[in-house]
Coordinates of C-alpha atoms and ligand atoms in Angstrom, one line a residue:
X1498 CA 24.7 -22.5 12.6
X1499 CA 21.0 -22.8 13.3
X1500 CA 19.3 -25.6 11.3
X1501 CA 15.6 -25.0 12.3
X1502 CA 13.8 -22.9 9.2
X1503 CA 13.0 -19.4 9.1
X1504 CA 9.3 -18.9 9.0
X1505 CA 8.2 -16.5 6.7
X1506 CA 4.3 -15.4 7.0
X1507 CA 2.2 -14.1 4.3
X1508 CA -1.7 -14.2 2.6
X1509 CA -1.8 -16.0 0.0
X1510 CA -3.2 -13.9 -2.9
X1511 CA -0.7 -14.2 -5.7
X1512 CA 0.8 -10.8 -5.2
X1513 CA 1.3 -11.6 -1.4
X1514 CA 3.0 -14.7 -2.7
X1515 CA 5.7 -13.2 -5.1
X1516 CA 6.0 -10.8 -2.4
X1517 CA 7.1 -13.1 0.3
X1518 CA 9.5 -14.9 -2.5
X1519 CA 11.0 -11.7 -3.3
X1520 CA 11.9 -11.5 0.4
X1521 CA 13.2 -14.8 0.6
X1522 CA 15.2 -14.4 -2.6
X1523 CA 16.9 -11.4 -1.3
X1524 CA 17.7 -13.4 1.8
X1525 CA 19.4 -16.4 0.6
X1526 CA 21.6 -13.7 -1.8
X1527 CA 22.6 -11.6 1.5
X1528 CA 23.1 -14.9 3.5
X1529 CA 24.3 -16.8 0.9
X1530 CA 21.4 -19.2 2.6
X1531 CA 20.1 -22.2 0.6
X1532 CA 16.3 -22.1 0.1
X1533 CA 15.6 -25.0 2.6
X1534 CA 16.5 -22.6 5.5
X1535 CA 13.4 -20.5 4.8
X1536 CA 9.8 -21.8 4.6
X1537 CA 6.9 -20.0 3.3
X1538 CA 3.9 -20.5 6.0
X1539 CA 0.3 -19.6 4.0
X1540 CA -2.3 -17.9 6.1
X1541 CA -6.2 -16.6 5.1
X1542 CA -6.9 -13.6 6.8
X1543 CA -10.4 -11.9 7.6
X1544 CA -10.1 -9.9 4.9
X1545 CA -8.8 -12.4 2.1
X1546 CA -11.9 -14.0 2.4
X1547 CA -14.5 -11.4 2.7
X1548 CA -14.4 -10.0 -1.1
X1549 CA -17.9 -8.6 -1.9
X1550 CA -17.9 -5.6 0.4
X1551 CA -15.3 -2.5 0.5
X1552 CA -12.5 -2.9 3.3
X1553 CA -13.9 0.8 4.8
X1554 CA -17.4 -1.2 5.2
X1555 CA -15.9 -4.3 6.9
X1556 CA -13.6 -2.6 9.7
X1557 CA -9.9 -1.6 7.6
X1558 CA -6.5 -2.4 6.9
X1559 CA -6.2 -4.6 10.1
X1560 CA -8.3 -7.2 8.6
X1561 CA -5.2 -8.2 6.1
X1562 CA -2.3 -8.8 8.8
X1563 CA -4.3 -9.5 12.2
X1564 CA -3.7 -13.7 11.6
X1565 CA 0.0 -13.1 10.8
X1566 CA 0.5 -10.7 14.1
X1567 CA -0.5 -13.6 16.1
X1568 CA 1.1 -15.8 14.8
X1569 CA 4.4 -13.7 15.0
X1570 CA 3.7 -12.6 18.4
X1571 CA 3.0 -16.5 19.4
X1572 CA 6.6 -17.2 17.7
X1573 CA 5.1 -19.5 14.8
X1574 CA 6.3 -17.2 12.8
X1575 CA 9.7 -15.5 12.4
X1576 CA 8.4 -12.6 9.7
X1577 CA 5.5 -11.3 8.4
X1578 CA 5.9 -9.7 4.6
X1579 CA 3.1 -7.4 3.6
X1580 CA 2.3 -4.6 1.2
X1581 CA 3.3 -1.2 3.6
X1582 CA 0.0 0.4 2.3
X1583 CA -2.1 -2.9 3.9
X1584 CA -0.2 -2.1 7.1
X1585 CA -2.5 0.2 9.9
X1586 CA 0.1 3.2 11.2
X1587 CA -0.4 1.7 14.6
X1588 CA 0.8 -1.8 14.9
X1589 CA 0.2 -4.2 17.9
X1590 CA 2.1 -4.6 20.6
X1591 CA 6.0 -5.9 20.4
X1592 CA 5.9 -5.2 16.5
X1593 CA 7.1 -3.4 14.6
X1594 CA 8.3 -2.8 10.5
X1595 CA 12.1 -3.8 10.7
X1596 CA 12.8 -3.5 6.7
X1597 CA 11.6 -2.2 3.9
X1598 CA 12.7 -4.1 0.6
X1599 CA 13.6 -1.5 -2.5
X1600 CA 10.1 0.0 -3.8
X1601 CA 8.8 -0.6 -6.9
X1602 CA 7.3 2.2 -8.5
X1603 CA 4.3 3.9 -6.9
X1604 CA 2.3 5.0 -9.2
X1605 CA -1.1 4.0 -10.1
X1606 CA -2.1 2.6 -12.8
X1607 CA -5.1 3.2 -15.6
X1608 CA -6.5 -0.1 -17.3
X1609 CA -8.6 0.9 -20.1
X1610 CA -11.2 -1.0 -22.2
X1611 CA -13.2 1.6 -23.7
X1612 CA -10.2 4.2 -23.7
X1613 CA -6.7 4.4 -23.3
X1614 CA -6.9 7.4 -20.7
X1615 CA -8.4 8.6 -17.8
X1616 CA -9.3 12.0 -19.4
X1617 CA -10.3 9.7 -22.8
X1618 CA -13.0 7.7 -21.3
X1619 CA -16.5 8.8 -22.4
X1620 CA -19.0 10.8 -20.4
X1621 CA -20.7 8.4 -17.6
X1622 CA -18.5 5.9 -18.1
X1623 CA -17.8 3.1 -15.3
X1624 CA -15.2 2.7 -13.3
X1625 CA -14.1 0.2 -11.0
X1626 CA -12.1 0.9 -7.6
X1627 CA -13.1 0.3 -4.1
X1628 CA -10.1 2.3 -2.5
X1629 CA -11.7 6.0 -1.6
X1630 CA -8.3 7.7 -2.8
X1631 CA -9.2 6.3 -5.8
X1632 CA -12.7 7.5 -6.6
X1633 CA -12.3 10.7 -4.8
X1634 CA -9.2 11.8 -7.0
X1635 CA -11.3 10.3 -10.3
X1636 CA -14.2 12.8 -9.0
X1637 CA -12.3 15.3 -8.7
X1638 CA -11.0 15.4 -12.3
X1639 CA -14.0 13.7 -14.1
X1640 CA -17.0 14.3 -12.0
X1641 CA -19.1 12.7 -14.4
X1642 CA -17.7 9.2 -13.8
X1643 CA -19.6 6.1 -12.5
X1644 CA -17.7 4.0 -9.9
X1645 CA -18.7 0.9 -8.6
X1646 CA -16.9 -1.3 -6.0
X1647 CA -14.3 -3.1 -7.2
X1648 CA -12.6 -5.9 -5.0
X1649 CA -10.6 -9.5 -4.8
X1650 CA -7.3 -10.2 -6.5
X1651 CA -5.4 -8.3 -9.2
X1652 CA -6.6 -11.2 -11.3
X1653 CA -9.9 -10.8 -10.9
X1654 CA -10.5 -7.3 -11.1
X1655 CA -9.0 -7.9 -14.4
X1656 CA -11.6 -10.7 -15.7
X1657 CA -14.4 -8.2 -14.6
X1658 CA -12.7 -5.6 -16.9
X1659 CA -12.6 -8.0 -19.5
X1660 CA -16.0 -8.7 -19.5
X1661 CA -17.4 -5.9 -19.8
X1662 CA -18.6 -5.0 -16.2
X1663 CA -16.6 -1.5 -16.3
X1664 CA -14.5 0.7 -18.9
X1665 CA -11.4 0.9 -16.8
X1666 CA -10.3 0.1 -13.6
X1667 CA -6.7 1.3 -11.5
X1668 CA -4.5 -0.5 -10.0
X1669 CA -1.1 0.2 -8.3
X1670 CA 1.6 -0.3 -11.0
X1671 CA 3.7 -1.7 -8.5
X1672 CA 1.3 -4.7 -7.5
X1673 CA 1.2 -5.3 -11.4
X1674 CA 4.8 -5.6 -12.4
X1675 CA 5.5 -7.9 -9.5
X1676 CA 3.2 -10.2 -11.2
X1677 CA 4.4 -9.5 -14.5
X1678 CA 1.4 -8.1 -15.9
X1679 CA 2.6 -4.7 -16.6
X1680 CA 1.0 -5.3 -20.5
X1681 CA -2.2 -4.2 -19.5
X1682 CA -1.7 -1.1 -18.7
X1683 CA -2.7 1.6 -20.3
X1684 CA -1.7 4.8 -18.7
X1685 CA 0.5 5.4 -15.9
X1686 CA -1.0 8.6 -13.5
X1687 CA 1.6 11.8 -13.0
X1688 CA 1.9 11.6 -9.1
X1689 CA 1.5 15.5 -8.9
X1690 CA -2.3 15.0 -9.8
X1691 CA -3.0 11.6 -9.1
X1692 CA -1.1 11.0 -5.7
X1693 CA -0.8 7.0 -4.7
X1694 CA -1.3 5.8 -1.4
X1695 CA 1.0 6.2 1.7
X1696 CA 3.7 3.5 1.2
X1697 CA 2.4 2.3 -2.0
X1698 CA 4.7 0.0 -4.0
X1699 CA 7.4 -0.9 -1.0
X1700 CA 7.2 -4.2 0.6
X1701 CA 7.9 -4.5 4.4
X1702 CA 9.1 -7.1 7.0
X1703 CA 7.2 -7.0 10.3
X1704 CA 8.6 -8.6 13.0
X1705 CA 8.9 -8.8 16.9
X1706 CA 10.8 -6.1 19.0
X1707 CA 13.5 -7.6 20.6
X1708 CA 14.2 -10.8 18.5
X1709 CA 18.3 -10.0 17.5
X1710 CA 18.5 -13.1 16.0
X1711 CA 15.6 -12.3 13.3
X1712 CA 17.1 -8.5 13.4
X1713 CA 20.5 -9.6 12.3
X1714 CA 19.1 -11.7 9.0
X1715 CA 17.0 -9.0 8.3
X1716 CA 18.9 -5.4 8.9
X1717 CA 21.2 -6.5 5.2
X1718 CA 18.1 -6.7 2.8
X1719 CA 16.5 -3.0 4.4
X1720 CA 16.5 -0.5 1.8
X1721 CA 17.1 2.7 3.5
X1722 CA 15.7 5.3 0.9
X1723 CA 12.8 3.7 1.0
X1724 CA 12.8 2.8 4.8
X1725 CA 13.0 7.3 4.9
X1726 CA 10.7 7.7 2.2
X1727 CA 7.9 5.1 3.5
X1728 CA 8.0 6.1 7.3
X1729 CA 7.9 9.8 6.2
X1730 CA 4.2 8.5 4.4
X1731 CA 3.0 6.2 7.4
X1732 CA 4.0 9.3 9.8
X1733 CA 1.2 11.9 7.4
X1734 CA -1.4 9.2 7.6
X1735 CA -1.0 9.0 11.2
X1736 CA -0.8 12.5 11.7
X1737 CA -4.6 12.5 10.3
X1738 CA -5.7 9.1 11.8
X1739 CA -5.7 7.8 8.2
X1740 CA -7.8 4.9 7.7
X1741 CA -9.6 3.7 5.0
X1742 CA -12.4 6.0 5.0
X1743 CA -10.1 8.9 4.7
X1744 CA -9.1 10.2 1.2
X1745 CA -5.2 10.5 2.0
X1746 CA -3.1 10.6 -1.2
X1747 CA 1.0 11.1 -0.6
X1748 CA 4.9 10.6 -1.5
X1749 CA 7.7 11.0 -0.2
X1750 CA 11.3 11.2 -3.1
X1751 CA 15.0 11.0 -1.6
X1752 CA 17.1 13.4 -2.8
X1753 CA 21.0 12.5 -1.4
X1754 CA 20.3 13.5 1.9
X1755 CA 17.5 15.3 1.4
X1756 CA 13.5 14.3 1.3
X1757 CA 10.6 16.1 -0.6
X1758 CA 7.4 15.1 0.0
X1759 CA 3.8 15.7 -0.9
X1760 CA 0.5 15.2 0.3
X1761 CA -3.3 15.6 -0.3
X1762 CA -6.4 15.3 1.0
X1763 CA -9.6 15.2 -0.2
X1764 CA -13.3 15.1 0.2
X1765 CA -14.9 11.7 -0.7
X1766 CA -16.8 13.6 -3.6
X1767 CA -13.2 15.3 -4.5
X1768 CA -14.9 18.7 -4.5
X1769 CA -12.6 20.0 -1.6
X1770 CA -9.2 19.6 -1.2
X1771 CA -5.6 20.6 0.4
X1772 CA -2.1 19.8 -0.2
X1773 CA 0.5 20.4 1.0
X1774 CA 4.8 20.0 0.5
X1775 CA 7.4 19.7 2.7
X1776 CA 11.3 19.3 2.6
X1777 CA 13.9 18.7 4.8
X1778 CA 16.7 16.0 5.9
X1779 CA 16.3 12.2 5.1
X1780 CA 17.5 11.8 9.2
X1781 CA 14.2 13.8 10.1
X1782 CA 11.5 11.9 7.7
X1783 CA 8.9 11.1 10.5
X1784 CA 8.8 14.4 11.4
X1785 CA 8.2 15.4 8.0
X1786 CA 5.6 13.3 7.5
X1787 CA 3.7 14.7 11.0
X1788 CA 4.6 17.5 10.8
X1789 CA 2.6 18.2 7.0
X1790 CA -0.5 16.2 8.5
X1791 CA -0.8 18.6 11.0
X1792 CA 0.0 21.2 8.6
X1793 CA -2.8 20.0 6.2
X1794 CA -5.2 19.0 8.9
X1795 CA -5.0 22.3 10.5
X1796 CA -5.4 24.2 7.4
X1797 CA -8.6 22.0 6.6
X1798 CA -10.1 22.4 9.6
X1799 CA -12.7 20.2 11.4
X1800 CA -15.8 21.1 8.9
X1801 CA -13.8 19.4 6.3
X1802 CA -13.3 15.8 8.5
X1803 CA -16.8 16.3 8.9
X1804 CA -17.6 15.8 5.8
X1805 CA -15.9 12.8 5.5
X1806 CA -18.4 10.7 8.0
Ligands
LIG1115 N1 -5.1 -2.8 -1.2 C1 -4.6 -3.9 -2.0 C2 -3.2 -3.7 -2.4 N2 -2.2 -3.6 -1.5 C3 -1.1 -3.3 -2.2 C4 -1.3 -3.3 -3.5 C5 -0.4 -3.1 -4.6 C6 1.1 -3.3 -4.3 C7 1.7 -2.2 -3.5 O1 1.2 -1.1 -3.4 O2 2.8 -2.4 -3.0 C8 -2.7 -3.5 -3.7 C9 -3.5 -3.6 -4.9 C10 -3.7 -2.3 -5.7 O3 -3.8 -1.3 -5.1 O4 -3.6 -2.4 -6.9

């Protein structure tokens, strides 16, 4: 029996927190491990402590796990727990995702101050979002919408609301019920027209290729549905080079052995669109997932990327 702890990176916003207890909860339960065997290790990353610009305008997703990678490919730390949607599709070298804990629900969530609903909010009203999935799918169905750049924690994206700075803002429900503040929200977006992010909602464990001794403590709290599901996501946003200046909405359900998925894409100005669905077996998921980006990227054509620069 090892005695040295178990090193367990994350940020430390307070959703990255419960995050990275959630994962050490479900260990000690599939270990039957005491809590002293795992230690929580705090790091600030790049883009935890840049806040007042959008993460397209400061360089992406990378900016939220670089510090952890090297500190997981120096061996200070065992894992790295992060939101899949924070995660780039290409990860550095000797990583990789080795578990996905059971998703939350991936929806996105309204918060409304002036109106309950997306559809109720007056003409010109303000809304607050910096993701691009986000304010291309509310131009799309409300054209006449402000949005202004919304950023930092759950928390405070909230205090801005309440003060008055916008009418509503969105959120992933997922993010808000892991921090038990589910009570502010008031509408919860049908997926068919208001398609979340790639992997929203499913935690994952990063870790180092070739490490059987991290493998084995990790394979028993891997959710495979969701493992299917999320790689099937990741594999679409690859398939278009998804980054954060691409519009790239998409989900993936399991059905017994089976996987549905959708996707869509969209201008920034949500004026121009495709989707696209696909279906097949749970064993083939990443192929899925390619296989509709190509489908959709093809079908867009190369005016349509254009317009995304
Ligand atoms: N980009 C920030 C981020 N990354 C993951 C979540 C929510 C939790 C999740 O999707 O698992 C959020 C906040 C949000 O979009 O509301």
């Amino acid at each position: 029996m090892q005695t040295k702890p178990f090193r367990i990176g994350t940020r430390g916003s307070p959703l990255a927190l419960a995050q990275a207890h959630e994962t050490r909860t479900r260990l000690m339960a599939a270990h039957g491990l005491p809590e002293e065997m795992f230690e929580i290790v705090v790091l600030s990353t790049t883009g935890d402590r840049i806040t007042d610009r959008s993460l397209s305008e400061i360089g992406g997703k990378g900016l939220f796990t670089q510090e952890l990678e090297e500190q997981l490919q120096s061996g200070e730390l065992d894992i790295a727990v992060h939101s899949s949607k924070d995660m780039p599709t290409k990860l550095p070298e000797g990583l990789h995702i080795a578990a996905y804990l059971p998703r939350e629900d991936f929806r996105d969530a309204f918060i409304g101050r002036t109106a309950s609903t997306l559809t109720a909010l007056p003409d010109g009203a303000i809304v607050g979002t910096a993701s691009l999935r986000r304010q291309a799918l509310i131009r799309r169905l409300r054209p006449d919408i402000q949005l202004t750049i919304f950023r930092g924690s759950v928390g405070t994206r909230l205090r801005k609301l309440d003060e008055g700075q916008v009418d509503a803002t969105l959120l992933a429900y997922a993010g808000l019920k892991r921090l038990s503040m589910e009570d502010v929200v008031t509408e919860l977006l049908d997926p068919t027209d208001f398609p979340p992010a790639p992997a929203q909602g499913a935690i994952c464990v990063e870790s180092r290729i070739g490490d059987p001794r991290t493998d084995a403590l990790i394979a028993p709290i891997n959710d495979i549905p969701t493992y299917d599901a999320v790689s099937c996501e990741r594999a679409f946003l690859a398939a278009l080079d998804g980054s954060c200046r691409t519009p790239i909405g998409g989900f993936a359900i399991c059905d017994g052995e089976n996987l549905k998925f959708s996707g869509l894409i969209l201008t920034p100005d949500g004026r121009r669109e495709h989707a696209i669905e696909v279906e097949g077996k749970r064993a083939d998921a990443e192929a899925l997932g390619l296989r509709a980006g190509e489908a959709v990227r093809a079908a867009a054509g190369t005016d349509f990327f254009d317009s995304w620069n």
